[in-house]
Every structure is written in C-alpha cells, then in structure tokens.
PDB file of C-alpha atoms in Angstrom:
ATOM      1  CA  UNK A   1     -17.286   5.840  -9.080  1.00  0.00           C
ATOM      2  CA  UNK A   2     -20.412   7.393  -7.329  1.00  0.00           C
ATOM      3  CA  UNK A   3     -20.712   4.856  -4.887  1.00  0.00           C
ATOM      4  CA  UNK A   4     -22.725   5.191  -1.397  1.00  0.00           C
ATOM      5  CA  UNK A   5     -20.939   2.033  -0.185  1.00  0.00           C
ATOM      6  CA  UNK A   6     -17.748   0.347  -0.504  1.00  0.00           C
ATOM      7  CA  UNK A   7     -17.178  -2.257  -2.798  1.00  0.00           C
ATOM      8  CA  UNK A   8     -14.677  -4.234  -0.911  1.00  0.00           C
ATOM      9  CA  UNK A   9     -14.971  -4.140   3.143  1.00  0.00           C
ATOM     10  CA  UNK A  10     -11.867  -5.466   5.156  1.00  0.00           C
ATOM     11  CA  UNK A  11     -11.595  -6.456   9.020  1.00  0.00           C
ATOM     12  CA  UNK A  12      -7.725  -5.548   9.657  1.00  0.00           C
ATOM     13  CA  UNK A  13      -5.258  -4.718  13.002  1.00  0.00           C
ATOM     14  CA  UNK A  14      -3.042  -2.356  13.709  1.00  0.00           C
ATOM     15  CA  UNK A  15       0.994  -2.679  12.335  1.00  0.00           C
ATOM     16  CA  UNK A  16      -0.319  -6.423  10.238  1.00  0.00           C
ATOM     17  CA  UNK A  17       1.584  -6.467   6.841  1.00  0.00           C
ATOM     18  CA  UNK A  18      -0.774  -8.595   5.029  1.00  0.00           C
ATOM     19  CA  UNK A  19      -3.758  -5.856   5.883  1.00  0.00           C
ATOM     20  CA  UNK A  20      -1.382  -2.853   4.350  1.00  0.00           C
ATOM     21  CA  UNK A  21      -0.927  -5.286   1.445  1.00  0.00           C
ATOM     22  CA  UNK A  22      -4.635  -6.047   0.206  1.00  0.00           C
ATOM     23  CA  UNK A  23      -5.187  -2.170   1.456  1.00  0.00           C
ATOM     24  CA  UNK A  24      -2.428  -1.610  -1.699  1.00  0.00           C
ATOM     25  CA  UNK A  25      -3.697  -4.173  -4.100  1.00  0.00           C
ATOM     26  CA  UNK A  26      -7.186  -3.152  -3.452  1.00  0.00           C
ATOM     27  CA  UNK A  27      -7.025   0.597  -4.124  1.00  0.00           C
ATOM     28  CA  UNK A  28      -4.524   0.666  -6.563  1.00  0.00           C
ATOM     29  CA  UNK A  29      -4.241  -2.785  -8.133  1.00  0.00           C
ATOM     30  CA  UNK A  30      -7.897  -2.807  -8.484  1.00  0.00           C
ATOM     31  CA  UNK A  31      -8.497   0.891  -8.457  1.00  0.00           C
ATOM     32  CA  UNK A  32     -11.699   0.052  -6.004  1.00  0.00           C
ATOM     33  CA  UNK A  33     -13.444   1.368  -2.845  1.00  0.00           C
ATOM     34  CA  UNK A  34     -12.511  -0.103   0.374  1.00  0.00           C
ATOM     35  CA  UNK A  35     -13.653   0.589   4.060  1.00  0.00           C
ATOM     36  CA  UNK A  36     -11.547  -0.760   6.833  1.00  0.00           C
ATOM     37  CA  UNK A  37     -12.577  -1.299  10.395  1.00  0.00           C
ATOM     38  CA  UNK A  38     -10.439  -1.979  12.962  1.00  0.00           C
ATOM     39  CA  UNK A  39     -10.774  -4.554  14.937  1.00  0.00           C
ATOM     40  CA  UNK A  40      -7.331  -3.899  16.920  1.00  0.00           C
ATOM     41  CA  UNK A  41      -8.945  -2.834  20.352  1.00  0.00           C
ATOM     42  CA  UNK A  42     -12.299  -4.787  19.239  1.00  0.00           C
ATOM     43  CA  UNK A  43     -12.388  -8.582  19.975  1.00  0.00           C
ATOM     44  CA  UNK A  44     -15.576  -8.588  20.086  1.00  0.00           C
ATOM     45  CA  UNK A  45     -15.918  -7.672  16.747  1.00  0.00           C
ATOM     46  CA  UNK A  46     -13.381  -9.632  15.607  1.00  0.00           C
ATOM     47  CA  UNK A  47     -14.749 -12.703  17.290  1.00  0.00           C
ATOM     48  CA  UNK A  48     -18.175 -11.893  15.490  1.00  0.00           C
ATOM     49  CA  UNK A  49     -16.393 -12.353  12.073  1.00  0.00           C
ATOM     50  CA  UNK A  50     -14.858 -15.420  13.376  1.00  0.00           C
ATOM     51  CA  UNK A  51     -18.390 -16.711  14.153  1.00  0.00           C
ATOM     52  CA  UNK A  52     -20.376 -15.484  11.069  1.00  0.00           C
ATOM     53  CA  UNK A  53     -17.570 -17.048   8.654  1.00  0.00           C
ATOM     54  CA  UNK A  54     -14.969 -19.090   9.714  1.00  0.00           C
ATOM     55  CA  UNK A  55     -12.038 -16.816   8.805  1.00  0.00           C
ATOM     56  CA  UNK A  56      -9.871 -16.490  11.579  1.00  0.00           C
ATOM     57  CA  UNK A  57      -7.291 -13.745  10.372  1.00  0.00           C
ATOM     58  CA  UNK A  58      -6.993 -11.090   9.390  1.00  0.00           C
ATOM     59  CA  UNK A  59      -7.950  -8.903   6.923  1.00  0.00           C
ATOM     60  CA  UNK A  60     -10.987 -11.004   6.544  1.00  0.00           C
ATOM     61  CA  UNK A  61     -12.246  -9.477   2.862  1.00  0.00           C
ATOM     62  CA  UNK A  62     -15.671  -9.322   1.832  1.00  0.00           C
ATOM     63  CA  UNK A  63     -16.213  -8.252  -1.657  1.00  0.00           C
ATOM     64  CA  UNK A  64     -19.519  -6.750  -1.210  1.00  0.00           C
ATOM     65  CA  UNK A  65     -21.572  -9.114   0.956  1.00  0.00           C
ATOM     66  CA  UNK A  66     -19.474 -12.121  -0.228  1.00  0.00           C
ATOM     67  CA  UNK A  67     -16.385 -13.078   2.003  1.00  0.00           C
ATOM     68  CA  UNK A  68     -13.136 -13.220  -0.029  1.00  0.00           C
ATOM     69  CA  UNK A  69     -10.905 -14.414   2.791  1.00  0.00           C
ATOM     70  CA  UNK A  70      -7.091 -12.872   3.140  1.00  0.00           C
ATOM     71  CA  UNK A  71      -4.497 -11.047   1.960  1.00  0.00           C
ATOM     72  CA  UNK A  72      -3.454 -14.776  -0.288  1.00  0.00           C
ATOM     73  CA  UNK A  73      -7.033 -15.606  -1.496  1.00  0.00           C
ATOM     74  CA  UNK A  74      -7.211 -11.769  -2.579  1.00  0.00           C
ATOM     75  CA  UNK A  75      -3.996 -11.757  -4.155  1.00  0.00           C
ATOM     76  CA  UNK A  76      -4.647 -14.892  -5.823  1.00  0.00           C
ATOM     77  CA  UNK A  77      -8.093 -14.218  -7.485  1.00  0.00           C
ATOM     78  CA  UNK A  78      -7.542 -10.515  -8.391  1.00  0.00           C
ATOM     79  CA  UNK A  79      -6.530 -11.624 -12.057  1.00  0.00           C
ATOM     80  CA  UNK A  80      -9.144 -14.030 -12.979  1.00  0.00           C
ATOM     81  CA  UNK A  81     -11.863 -12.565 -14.836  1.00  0.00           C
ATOM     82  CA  UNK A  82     -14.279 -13.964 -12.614  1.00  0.00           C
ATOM     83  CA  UNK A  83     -13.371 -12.210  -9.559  1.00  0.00           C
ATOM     84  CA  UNK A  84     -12.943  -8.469 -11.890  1.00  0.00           C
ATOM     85  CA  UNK A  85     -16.419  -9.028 -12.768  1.00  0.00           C
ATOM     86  CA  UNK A  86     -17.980  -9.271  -9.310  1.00  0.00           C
ATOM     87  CA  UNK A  87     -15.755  -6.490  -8.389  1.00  0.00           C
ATOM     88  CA  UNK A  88     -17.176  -4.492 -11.795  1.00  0.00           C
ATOM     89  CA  UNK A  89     -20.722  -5.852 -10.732  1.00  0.00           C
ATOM     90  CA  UNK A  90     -20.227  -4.361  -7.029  1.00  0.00           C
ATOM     91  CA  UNK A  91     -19.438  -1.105  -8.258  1.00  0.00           C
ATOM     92  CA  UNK A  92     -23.223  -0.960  -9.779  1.00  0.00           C
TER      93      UNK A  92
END
C-alpha cells in the first residue's frame, strides 16, 4: 500500500484494552493502515469527537472519513463484505 493517509484513524487512551484490541484487529486482522492519536492528556480533543459524533468512548474508529464506532462495532463488521470493501475502497 502506497498510501499518503491512513485508511482507518482511531481516537484511543493510554493502558484501554479495547484500543490495543482494534489496534490488533486492524493491522493484522485487516492488514490496513491505522493512525492513532491520543487523546489521554487531551480532553479537549476528546470532547471534540464527542461533539462532532456522538461516540463517547473510546477508540472512536473512523474508517476513512466515516465513523465506525468501537472496539465491538469494529469487531463485529470486519467480516461482512460490505465493510472489506470500504476498507479496499479507502486504500484507493
């Protein structure tokens, strides 16, 4: 992949399980390119996700501009054909 951006972008914390999990599925389940930020020491940041979307956790995944949600939503979409194909269609 010769990619200037990420396909998958992910809002995580310090020391959260479910962020090292969809960190795990995402590069090696789904063999993509992820960017974390960390919002840890950054509630303003954090807050501003809250605001734009709704998702109060985290990670809060976007799959390109398009908000996933968690660790649960990614886990359970990452098999339907649907979802691979907007990931294969982000990698563009």
């Amino acid at each position: 992949m010769l990619l200037d951006r990420a396909v998958f972008r992910m809002y995580v914390k310090k020391g959260c399980p479910f962020c090292d999990e969809a960190r795990e599925l995402i590069v090696t389940k789904l063999n993509s390119t992820l960017q974390a930020i960390d919002v840890t020491d950054h509630p303003d940041l954090h807050n501003g996700i809250i605001e734009q979307t709704g998702h109060k956790t985290v990670p809060a995944i976007f799959l390109g501009d398009e908000l996933v949600g968690g660790c649960d939503d990614l886990k359970n979409n990452q098999d339907s054909a649907e979802f691979r194909v907007k990931v294969l269609t982000e990698e563009i």
